[in-house]
């Protein structure tokens, strides 16, 4: 069974024993053996490895990993390469408009994760060049469980749900102590509807009002 190496191990170890996950693991074993799959099998759980359950203050929910080489590394919207994908460029444009921060030169969001921003995709793996190719294989059950576990936290959490696929997960957030923010997907295909959502400032205002440290969204390096 995977070991996350932080307090998540206390909450999700039982998931790895369930029938759906055993089937998912068998499917992934064959996929990694016979096809090009992103991210690396060693990066699949990076979102929960870098953002401990106890430290989670914000959840940014994505769909599935990037489908091109040297991009996906286990964090939603984040890339490990220098070239920044269009959706992330739009996220940075909104960040600039909302908080006045400079457009970053890197697309790696690990420093957000280390500050308590859980960068979670609803599906954690994908075939190269084939979006949604690992959907409906079991990952959604696993990530829904993660969202439900976070919903049980007594400390306030901000959920940023961008796009229709993320917004349907709002039904999993039942705790009135949390904040759910919805916006269009940052993809250029959304025609700019994402802009003006001001989720970054709204999240920080919510955290500050409740005595929690704000996220330094400009801190990427």
CSV table of C-alpha atoms in Angstrom, one decimal:
chain,number,residue,atom,x,y,z
A,1,UNK,CA,0.0,0.0,0.0
A,2,UNK,CA,1.2,3.5,-0.7
A,3,UNK,CA,2.7,5.5,2.2
A,4,UNK,CA,2.1,9.2,2.0
A,5,UNK,CA,4.4,10.1,4.8
A,6,UNK,CA,2.3,12.6,6.7
A,7,UNK,CA,-1.0,12.7,8.6
A,8,UNK,CA,-2.9,11.6,5.4
A,9,UNK,CA,-1.8,8.1,6.3
A,10,UNK,CA,-4.1,8.2,9.3
A,11,UNK,CA,-7.2,8.9,7.0
A,12,UNK,CA,-6.8,7.1,3.7
A,13,UNK,CA,-5.0,3.8,4.3
A,14,UNK,CA,-8.3,2.0,4.4
A,15,UNK,CA,-9.0,3.3,0.8
A,16,UNK,CA,-6.1,1.3,-0.5
A,17,UNK,CA,-7.7,-1.9,0.7
A,18,UNK,CA,-11.0,-1.4,-1.0
A,19,UNK,CA,-12.1,-3.3,-4.0
A,20,UNK,CA,-12.3,-0.3,-6.3
A,21,UNK,CA,-8.7,0.7,-5.5
A,22,UNK,CA,-7.4,-2.8,-5.9
A,23,UNK,CA,-8.9,-2.8,-9.4
A,24,UNK,CA,-7.6,0.6,-10.1
A,25,UNK,CA,-4.1,-0.4,-9.1
A,26,UNK,CA,-4.2,-3.4,-11.4
A,27,UNK,CA,-5.3,-1.2,-14.2
A,28,UNK,CA,-2.5,1.3,-13.6
A,29,UNK,CA,0.1,-1.4,-13.3
A,30,UNK,CA,-0.7,-2.5,-16.9
A,31,UNK,CA,-1.0,1.0,-18.2
A,32,UNK,CA,2.4,2.1,-16.9
A,33,UNK,CA,3.9,-1.1,-18.3
A,34,UNK,CA,2.4,-0.8,-21.8
A,35,UNK,CA,1.8,3.0,-22.4
A,36,UNK,CA,3.1,6.4,-21.7
A,37,UNK,CA,1.3,7.7,-18.6
A,38,UNK,CA,1.6,11.0,-16.8
A,39,UNK,CA,2.7,11.9,-14.2
A,40,UNK,CA,5.5,9.5,-13.3
A,41,UNK,CA,4.2,6.8,-11.0
A,42,UNK,CA,6.4,8.3,-8.3
A,43,UNK,CA,4.5,11.6,-8.5
A,44,UNK,CA,0.9,10.4,-8.5
A,45,UNK,CA,0.3,11.4,-4.9
A,46,UNK,CA,2.4,14.6,-4.7
A,47,UNK,CA,-0.7,16.7,-3.9
A,48,UNK,CA,-1.3,15.0,-0.6
A,49,UNK,CA,2.4,14.4,0.0
A,50,UNK,CA,3.2,18.1,-0.2
A,51,UNK,CA,0.0,19.3,1.6
A,52,UNK,CA,-0.5,17.5,4.8
A,53,UNK,CA,-4.2,17.0,5.9
A,54,UNK,CA,-3.5,19.1,9.1
A,55,UNK,CA,-2.1,21.9,7.1
A,56,UNK,CA,-4.8,22.1,4.3
A,57,UNK,CA,-6.4,25.5,4.2
A,58,UNK,CA,-7.3,25.8,0.5
A,59,UNK,CA,-8.3,23.2,-2.1
A,60,UNK,CA,-7.9,24.0,-5.8
A,61,UNK,CA,-9.6,21.2,-7.8
A,62,UNK,CA,-8.6,20.3,-11.3
A,63,UNK,CA,-9.7,17.7,-13.7
A,64,UNK,CA,-6.9,15.3,-14.7
A,65,UNK,CA,-3.1,15.8,-15.4
A,66,UNK,CA,-1.6,17.5,-18.3
A,67,UNK,CA,-1.2,15.2,-21.3
A,68,UNK,CA,2.2,16.4,-22.6
A,69,UNK,CA,5.7,15.4,-21.7
A,70,UNK,CA,7.5,17.1,-18.8
A,71,UNK,CA,4.4,18.9,-17.6
A,72,UNK,CA,2.4,16.9,-15.1
A,73,UNK,CA,4.0,16.2,-11.7
A,74,UNK,CA,1.0,15.4,-9.4
A,75,UNK,CA,-0.3,18.9,-8.6
A,76,UNK,CA,-3.4,20.4,-10.4
A,77,UNK,CA,-2.5,23.2,-12.9
A,78,UNK,CA,1.2,23.0,-11.9
A,79,UNK,CA,4.0,22.2,-14.4
A,80,UNK,CA,7.6,21.3,-13.8
A,81,UNK,CA,8.8,22.7,-17.1
A,82,UNK,CA,9.5,26.4,-18.0
A,83,UNK,CA,6.7,26.7,-20.7
A,84,UNK,CA,3.5,27.7,-18.9
A,85,UNK,CA,0.3,26.1,-20.3
A,86,UNK,CA,-2.6,28.4,-21.3
A,87,UNK,CA,-4.9,27.6,-18.3
A,88,UNK,CA,-2.1,28.4,-15.9
A,89,UNK,CA,-1.2,31.6,-17.8
A,90,UNK,CA,-4.9,32.7,-17.2
A,91,UNK,CA,-4.6,31.8,-13.5
A,92,UNK,CA,-1.6,34.1,-13.2
A,93,UNK,CA,-3.4,36.9,-15.1
A,94,UNK,CA,-6.3,36.7,-12.7
A,95,UNK,CA,-3.8,36.6,-9.8
A,96,UNK,CA,-2.2,39.8,-11.2
A,97,UNK,CA,-5.5,41.5,-11.6
A,98,UNK,CA,-6.8,40.5,-8.2
A,99,UNK,CA,-3.7,41.1,-6.0
A,100,UNK,CA,-1.3,43.0,-8.3
A,101,UNK,CA,1.3,40.3,-8.2
A,102,UNK,CA,3.8,40.0,-11.1
A,103,UNK,CA,3.2,37.2,-13.7
A,104,UNK,CA,5.5,34.4,-12.5
A,105,UNK,CA,8.3,33.0,-14.8
A,106,UNK,CA,7.7,29.5,-13.5
A,107,UNK,CA,4.6,27.3,-13.6
A,108,UNK,CA,5.7,25.1,-10.6
A,109,UNK,CA,3.2,25.6,-7.8
A,110,UNK,CA,4.9,23.6,-5.1
A,111,UNK,CA,5.3,26.6,-2.8
A,112,UNK,CA,1.5,27.0,-2.8
A,113,UNK,CA,1.2,23.4,-1.8
A,114,UNK,CA,3.7,23.8,1.0
A,115,UNK,CA,1.6,26.7,2.4
A,116,UNK,CA,-1.5,24.6,2.6
A,117,UNK,CA,-3.0,24.7,-0.8
A,118,UNK,CA,-4.1,21.2,-1.9
A,119,UNK,CA,-3.7,21.1,-5.7
A,120,UNK,CA,-5.9,18.1,-6.3
A,121,UNK,CA,-7.1,16.7,-9.6
A,122,UNK,CA,-10.3,14.6,-9.6
A,123,UNK,CA,-8.3,12.0,-11.7
A,124,UNK,CA,-4.7,11.5,-10.8
A,125,UNK,CA,-3.3,9.8,-14.0
A,126,UNK,CA,-3.7,10.1,-17.8
A,127,UNK,CA,-2.4,8.6,-21.0
A,128,UNK,CA,-0.1,10.8,-23.0
A,129,UNK,CA,-2.1,12.9,-25.4
A,130,UNK,CA,-5.5,11.6,-24.2
A,131,UNK,CA,-7.4,13.8,-21.8
A,132,UNK,CA,-9.9,11.9,-19.6
A,133,UNK,CA,-8.4,8.6,-20.6
A,134,UNK,CA,-8.2,7.4,-17.0
A,135,UNK,CA,-11.6,8.8,-15.9
A,136,UNK,CA,-14.2,6.3,-14.5
A,137,UNK,CA,-11.5,3.9,-13.4
A,138,UNK,CA,-11.8,4.5,-9.7
A,139,UNK,CA,-9.8,7.8,-9.1
A,140,UNK,CA,-13.0,9.8,-8.7
A,141,UNK,CA,-14.0,7.6,-5.8
A,142,UNK,CA,-10.6,8.1,-4.2
A,143,UNK,CA,-10.5,11.9,-4.6
A,144,UNK,CA,-14.2,12.3,-3.6
A,145,UNK,CA,-13.1,10.6,-0.3
A,146,UNK,CA,-10.3,13.1,0.1
A,147,UNK,CA,-12.7,16.0,-0.3
A,148,UNK,CA,-15.1,14.5,2.2
A,149,UNK,CA,-12.3,13.9,4.7
A,150,UNK,CA,-11.3,17.6,4.4
A,151,UNK,CA,-14.9,18.6,4.8
A,152,UNK,CA,-14.8,17.0,8.2
A,153,UNK,CA,-12.0,19.4,9.4
A,154,UNK,CA,-13.1,21.7,12.1
A,155,UNK,CA,-10.7,24.4,10.9
A,156,UNK,CA,-12.0,26.5,8.0
A,157,UNK,CA,-11.0,25.5,4.4
A,158,UNK,CA,-11.6,27.4,1.1
A,159,UNK,CA,-12.6,25.2,-1.8
A,160,UNK,CA,-11.9,26.8,-5.2
A,161,UNK,CA,-14.0,25.0,-7.9
A,162,UNK,CA,-13.1,26.1,-11.4
A,163,UNK,CA,-15.2,24.7,-14.2
A,164,UNK,CA,-18.2,22.4,-14.4
A,165,UNK,CA,-16.4,19.2,-13.5
A,166,UNK,CA,-15.0,20.8,-10.3
A,167,UNK,CA,-18.3,22.6,-9.4
A,168,UNK,CA,-20.3,19.3,-9.1
A,169,UNK,CA,-18.0,18.4,-6.2
A,170,UNK,CA,-19.6,21.3,-4.2
A,171,UNK,CA,-22.2,18.7,-3.0
A,172,UNK,CA,-19.4,17.0,-1.0
A,173,UNK,CA,-18.8,20.1,1.0
A,174,UNK,CA,-21.4,20.0,3.7
A,175,UNK,CA,-19.7,21.8,6.6
A,176,UNK,CA,-21.0,25.4,6.8
A,177,UNK,CA,-17.7,26.5,8.3
A,178,UNK,CA,-15.9,26.2,5.0
A,179,UNK,CA,-16.1,28.5,2.0
A,180,UNK,CA,-16.9,27.3,-1.5
A,181,UNK,CA,-15.9,29.6,-4.4
A,182,UNK,CA,-17.0,28.7,-7.9
A,183,UNK,CA,-15.8,30.1,-11.2
A,184,UNK,CA,-15.5,29.2,-14.9
A,185,UNK,CA,-12.5,27.1,-15.9
A,186,UNK,CA,-9.3,29.1,-16.5
A,187,UNK,CA,-8.9,27.5,-19.9
A,188,UNK,CA,-9.0,29.9,-22.9
A,189,UNK,CA,-11.9,27.7,-24.1
A,190,UNK,CA,-14.0,29.4,-21.4
A,191,UNK,CA,-13.8,32.7,-23.3
A,192,UNK,CA,-12.4,34.7,-20.4
A,193,UNK,CA,-15.3,33.9,-18.0
A,194,UNK,CA,-12.7,33.0,-15.3
A,195,UNK,CA,-11.4,36.6,-15.1
A,196,UNK,CA,-12.7,38.8,-12.3
A,197,UNK,CA,-13.5,35.9,-10.0
A,198,UNK,CA,-11.1,37.3,-7.4
A,199,UNK,CA,-10.8,34.0,-5.6
A,200,UNK,CA,-7.3,34.6,-4.3
A,201,UNK,CA,-8.2,37.8,-2.4
A,202,UNK,CA,-11.5,36.2,-1.2
A,203,UNK,CA,-9.7,33.2,0.1
A,204,UNK,CA,-7.2,35.3,2.0
A,205,UNK,CA,-9.9,37.5,3.5
A,206,UNK,CA,-11.8,34.4,4.7
A,207,UNK,CA,-8.6,32.9,6.3
A,208,UNK,CA,-7.6,36.2,7.9
A,209,UNK,CA,-11.1,36.7,9.4
A,210,UNK,CA,-10.8,33.3,11.0
A,211,UNK,CA,-7.3,33.9,12.5
A,212,UNK,CA,-5.5,31.7,9.9
A,213,UNK,CA,-2.4,32.8,8.0
A,214,UNK,CA,-3.0,34.0,4.5
A,215,UNK,CA,-1.5,32.3,1.4
A,216,UNK,CA,1.4,34.2,-0.2
A,217,UNK,CA,0.2,33.6,-3.7
A,218,UNK,CA,3.2,35.5,-5.2
A,219,UNK,CA,5.6,33.0,-3.6
A,220,UNK,CA,6.5,30.5,-6.2
A,221,UNK,CA,10.3,30.3,-6.1
